[in-house]
PDB file of C-alpha atoms and ligand atoms in Angstrom:
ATOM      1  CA  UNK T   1     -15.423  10.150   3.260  1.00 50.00           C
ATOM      2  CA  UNK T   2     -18.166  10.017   0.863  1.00 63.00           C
ATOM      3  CA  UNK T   3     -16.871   7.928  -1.808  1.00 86.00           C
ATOM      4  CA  UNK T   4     -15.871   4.404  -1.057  1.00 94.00           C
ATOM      5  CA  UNK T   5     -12.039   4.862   0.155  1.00 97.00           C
ATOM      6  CA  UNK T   6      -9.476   3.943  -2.845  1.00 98.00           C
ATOM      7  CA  UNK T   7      -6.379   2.117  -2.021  1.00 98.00           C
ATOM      8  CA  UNK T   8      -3.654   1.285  -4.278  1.00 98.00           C
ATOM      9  CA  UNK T   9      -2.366  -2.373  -4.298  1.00 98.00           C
ATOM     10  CA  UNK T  10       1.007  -3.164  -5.978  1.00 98.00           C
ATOM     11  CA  UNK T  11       1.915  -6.565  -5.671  1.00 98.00           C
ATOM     12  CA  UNK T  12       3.981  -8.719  -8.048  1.00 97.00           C
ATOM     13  CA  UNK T  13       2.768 -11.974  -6.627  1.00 97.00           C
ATOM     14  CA  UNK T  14      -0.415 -13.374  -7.837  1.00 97.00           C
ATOM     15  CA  UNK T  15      -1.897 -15.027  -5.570  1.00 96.00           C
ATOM     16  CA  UNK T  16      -1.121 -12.070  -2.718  1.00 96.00           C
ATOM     17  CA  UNK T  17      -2.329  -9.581  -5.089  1.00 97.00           C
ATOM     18  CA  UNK T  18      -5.634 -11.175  -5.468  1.00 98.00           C
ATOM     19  CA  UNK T  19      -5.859 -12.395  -1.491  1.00 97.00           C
ATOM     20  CA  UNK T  20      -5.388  -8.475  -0.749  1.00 98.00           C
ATOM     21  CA  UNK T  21      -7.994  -7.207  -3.477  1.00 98.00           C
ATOM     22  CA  UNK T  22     -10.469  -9.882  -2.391  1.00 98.00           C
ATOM     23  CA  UNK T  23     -10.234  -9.468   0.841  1.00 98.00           C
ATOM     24  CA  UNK T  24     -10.239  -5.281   0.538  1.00 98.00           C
ATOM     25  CA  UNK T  25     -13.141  -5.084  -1.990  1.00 98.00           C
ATOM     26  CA  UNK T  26     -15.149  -7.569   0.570  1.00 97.00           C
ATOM     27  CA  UNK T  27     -14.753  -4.941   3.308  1.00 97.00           C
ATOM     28  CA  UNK T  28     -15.730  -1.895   0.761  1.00 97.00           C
ATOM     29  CA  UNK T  29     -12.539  -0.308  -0.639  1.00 98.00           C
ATOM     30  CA  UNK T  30     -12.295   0.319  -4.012  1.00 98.00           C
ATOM     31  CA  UNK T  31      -8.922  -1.120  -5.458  1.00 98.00           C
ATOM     32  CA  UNK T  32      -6.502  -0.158  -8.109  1.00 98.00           C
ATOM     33  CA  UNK T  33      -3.785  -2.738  -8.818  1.00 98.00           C
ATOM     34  CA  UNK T  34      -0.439  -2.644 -10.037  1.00 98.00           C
ATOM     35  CA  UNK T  35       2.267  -5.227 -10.309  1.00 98.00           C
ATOM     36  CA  UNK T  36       5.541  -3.512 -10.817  1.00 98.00           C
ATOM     37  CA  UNK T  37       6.992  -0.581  -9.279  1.00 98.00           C
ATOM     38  CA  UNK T  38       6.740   1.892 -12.274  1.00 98.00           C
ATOM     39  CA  UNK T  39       3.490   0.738 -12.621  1.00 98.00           C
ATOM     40  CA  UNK T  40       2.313   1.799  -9.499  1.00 98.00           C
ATOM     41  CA  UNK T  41       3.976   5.125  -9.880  1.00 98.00           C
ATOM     42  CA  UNK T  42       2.004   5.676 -12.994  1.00 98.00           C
ATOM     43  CA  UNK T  43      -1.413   4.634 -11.135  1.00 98.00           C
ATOM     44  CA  UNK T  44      -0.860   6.710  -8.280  1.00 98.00           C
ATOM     45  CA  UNK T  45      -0.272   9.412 -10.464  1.00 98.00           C
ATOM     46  CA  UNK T  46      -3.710   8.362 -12.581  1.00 98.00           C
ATOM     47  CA  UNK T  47      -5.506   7.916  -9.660  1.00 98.00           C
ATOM     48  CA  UNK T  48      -4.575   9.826  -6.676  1.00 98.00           C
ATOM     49  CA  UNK T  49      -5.704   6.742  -4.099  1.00 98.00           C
ATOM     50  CA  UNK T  50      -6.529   7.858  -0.712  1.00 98.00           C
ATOM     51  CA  UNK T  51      -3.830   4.974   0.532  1.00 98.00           C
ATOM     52  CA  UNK T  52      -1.169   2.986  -1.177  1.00 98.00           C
ATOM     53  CA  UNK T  53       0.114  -0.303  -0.277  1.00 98.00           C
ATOM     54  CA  UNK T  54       3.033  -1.110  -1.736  1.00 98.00           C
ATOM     55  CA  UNK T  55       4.879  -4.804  -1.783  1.00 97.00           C
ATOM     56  CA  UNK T  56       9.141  -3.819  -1.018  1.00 95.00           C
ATOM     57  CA  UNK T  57      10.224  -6.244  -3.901  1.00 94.00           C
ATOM     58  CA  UNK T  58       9.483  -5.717  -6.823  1.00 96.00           C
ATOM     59  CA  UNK T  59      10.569  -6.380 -10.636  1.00 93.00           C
ATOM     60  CA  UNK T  60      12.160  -3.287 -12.100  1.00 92.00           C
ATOM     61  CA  UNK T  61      11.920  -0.368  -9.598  1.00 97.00           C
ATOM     62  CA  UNK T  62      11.682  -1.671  -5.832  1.00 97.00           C
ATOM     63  CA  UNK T  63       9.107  -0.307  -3.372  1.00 97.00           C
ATOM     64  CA  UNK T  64      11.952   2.250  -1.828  1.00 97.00           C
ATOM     65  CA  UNK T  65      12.094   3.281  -5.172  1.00 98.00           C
ATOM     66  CA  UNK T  66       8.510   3.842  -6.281  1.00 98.00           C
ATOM     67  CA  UNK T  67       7.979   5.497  -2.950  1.00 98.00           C
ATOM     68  CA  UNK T  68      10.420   8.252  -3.629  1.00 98.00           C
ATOM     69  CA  UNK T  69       8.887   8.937  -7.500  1.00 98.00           C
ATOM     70  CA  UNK T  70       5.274   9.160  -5.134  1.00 98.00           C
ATOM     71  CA  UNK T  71       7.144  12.070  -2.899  1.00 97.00           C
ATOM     72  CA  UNK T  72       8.495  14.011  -4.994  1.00 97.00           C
ATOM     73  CA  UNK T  73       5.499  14.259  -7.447  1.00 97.00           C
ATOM     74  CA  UNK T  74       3.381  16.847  -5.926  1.00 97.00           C
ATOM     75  CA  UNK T  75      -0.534  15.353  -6.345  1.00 98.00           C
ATOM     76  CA  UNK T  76       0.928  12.077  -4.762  1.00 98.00           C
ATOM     77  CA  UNK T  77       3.368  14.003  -2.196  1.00 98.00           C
ATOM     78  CA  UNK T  78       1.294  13.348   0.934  1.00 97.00           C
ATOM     79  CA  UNK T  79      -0.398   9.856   0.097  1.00 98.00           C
ATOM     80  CA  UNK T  80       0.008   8.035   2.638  1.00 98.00           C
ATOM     81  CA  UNK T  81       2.171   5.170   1.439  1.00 98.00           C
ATOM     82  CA  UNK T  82       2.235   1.486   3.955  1.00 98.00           C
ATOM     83  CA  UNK T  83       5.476  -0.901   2.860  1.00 97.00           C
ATOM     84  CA  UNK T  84       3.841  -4.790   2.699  1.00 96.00           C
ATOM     85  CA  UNK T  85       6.839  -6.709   3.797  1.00 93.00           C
ATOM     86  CA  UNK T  86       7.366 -10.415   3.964  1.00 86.00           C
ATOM     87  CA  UNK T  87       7.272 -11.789   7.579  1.00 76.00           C
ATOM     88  CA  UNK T  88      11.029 -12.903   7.403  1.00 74.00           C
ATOM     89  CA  UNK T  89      12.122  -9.458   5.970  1.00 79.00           C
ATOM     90  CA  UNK T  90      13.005  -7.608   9.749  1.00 84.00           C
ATOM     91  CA  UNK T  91      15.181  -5.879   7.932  1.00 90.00           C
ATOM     92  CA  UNK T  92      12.658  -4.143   5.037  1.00 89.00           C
ATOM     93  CA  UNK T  93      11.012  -3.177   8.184  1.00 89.00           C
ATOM     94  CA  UNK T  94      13.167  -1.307   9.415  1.00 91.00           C
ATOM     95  CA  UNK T  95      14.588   0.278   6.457  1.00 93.00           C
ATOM     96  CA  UNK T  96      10.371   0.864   5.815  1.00 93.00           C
ATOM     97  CA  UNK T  97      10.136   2.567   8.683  1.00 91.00           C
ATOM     98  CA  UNK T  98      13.167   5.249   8.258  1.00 94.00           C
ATOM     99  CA  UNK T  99      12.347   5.498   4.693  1.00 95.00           C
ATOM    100  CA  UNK T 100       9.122   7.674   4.648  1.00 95.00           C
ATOM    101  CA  UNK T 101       6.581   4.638   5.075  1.00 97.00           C
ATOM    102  CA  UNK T 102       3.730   5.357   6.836  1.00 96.00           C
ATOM    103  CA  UNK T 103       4.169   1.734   8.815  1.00 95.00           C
ATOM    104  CA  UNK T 104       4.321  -1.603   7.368  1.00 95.00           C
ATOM    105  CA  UNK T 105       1.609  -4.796   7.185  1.00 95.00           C
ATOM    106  CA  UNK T 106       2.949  -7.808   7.216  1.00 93.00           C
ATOM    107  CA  UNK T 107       2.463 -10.895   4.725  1.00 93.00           C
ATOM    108  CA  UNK T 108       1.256 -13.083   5.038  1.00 92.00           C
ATOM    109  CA  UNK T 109      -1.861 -10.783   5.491  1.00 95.00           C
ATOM    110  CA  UNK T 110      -4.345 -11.759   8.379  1.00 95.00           C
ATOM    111  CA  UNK T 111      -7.844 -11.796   6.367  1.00 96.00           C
ATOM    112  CA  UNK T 112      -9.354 -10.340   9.280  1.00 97.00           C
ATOM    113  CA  UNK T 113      -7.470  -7.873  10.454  1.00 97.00           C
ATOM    114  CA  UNK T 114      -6.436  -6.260   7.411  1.00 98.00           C
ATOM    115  CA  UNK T 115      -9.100  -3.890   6.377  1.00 97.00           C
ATOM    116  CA  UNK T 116      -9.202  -2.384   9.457  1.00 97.00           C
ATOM    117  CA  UNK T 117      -5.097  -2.141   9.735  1.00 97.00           C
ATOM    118  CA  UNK T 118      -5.797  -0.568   6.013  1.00 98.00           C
ATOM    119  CA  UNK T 119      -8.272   2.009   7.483  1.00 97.00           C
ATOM    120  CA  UNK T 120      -5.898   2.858   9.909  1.00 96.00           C
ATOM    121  CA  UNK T 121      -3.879   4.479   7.431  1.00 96.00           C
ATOM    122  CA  UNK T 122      -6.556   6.677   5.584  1.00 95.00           C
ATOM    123  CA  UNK T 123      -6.373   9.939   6.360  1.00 89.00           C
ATOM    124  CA  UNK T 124      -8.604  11.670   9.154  1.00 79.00           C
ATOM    125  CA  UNK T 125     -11.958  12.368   6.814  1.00 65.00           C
ATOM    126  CA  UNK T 126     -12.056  15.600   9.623  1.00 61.00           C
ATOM    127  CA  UNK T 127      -8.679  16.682   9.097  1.00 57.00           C
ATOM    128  CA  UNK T 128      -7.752  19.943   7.414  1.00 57.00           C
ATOM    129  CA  UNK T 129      -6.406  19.657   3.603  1.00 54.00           C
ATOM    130  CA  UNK T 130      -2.556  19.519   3.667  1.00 52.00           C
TER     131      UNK T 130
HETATM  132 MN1  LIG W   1       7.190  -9.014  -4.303  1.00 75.00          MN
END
């Protein structure tokens, strides 16, 4: 990938929001924050990201939500799309899981193993166009 890879943070929490972005920007992404559900629907849409990361609960529209208006809008169909679930939450991860997430990160985030569970999720920079 020649351009920095562009992930898509939406977070309602503060401080999370800004632990993530720190901690992301640190290791070279570029990052586009939202902090509602509709707003991340509108930035995915504005900015096709390369990965999204999206918190389950959320003002408004919840993460399940938000992830179905990223499906079924064509440019954002095949983004992949990782569910940030709170560590107490076993059952958002399951529901993630069998809802068209790509996987799930938990939070609290571990500062240094989150980049590389975020590169994880970027598509293959050798892999054919879907
Ligand atoms: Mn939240």
């Amino acid at each position: 990938m020649s351009h920095p890879p562009v992930v898509l943070l939406v977070e309602d929490n503060p401080r999370n929001l800004k632990l993530a972005r720190d901690v992301l920007e640190y290791a070279g992404f570029s990052v586009v924050v939202a902090m509602t559900g509709e707003e991340g629907v509108e930035q995915a849409r504005a900015t096709l990201p390369d990965v999204i990361l999206m918190d389950l609960q959320l003002p408004g529209i919840d993460g399940f939500t938000a992830l179905g208006l990223i499906r079924d809008h064509g440019p954002t169909a095949h983004i992949p799309v990782v569910a940030l679930t709170a560590f107490a939450m076993h059952r958002d991860r399951e529901r993630a899981l069998t809802s068209g997430f790509a996987g799930y990160l938990e939070k609290p985030i571990s500062v240094r193993e989150f980049p590389a569970q975020v590169r994880r999720h970027l598509p293959r920079p050798d892999a054919p166009d879907p």
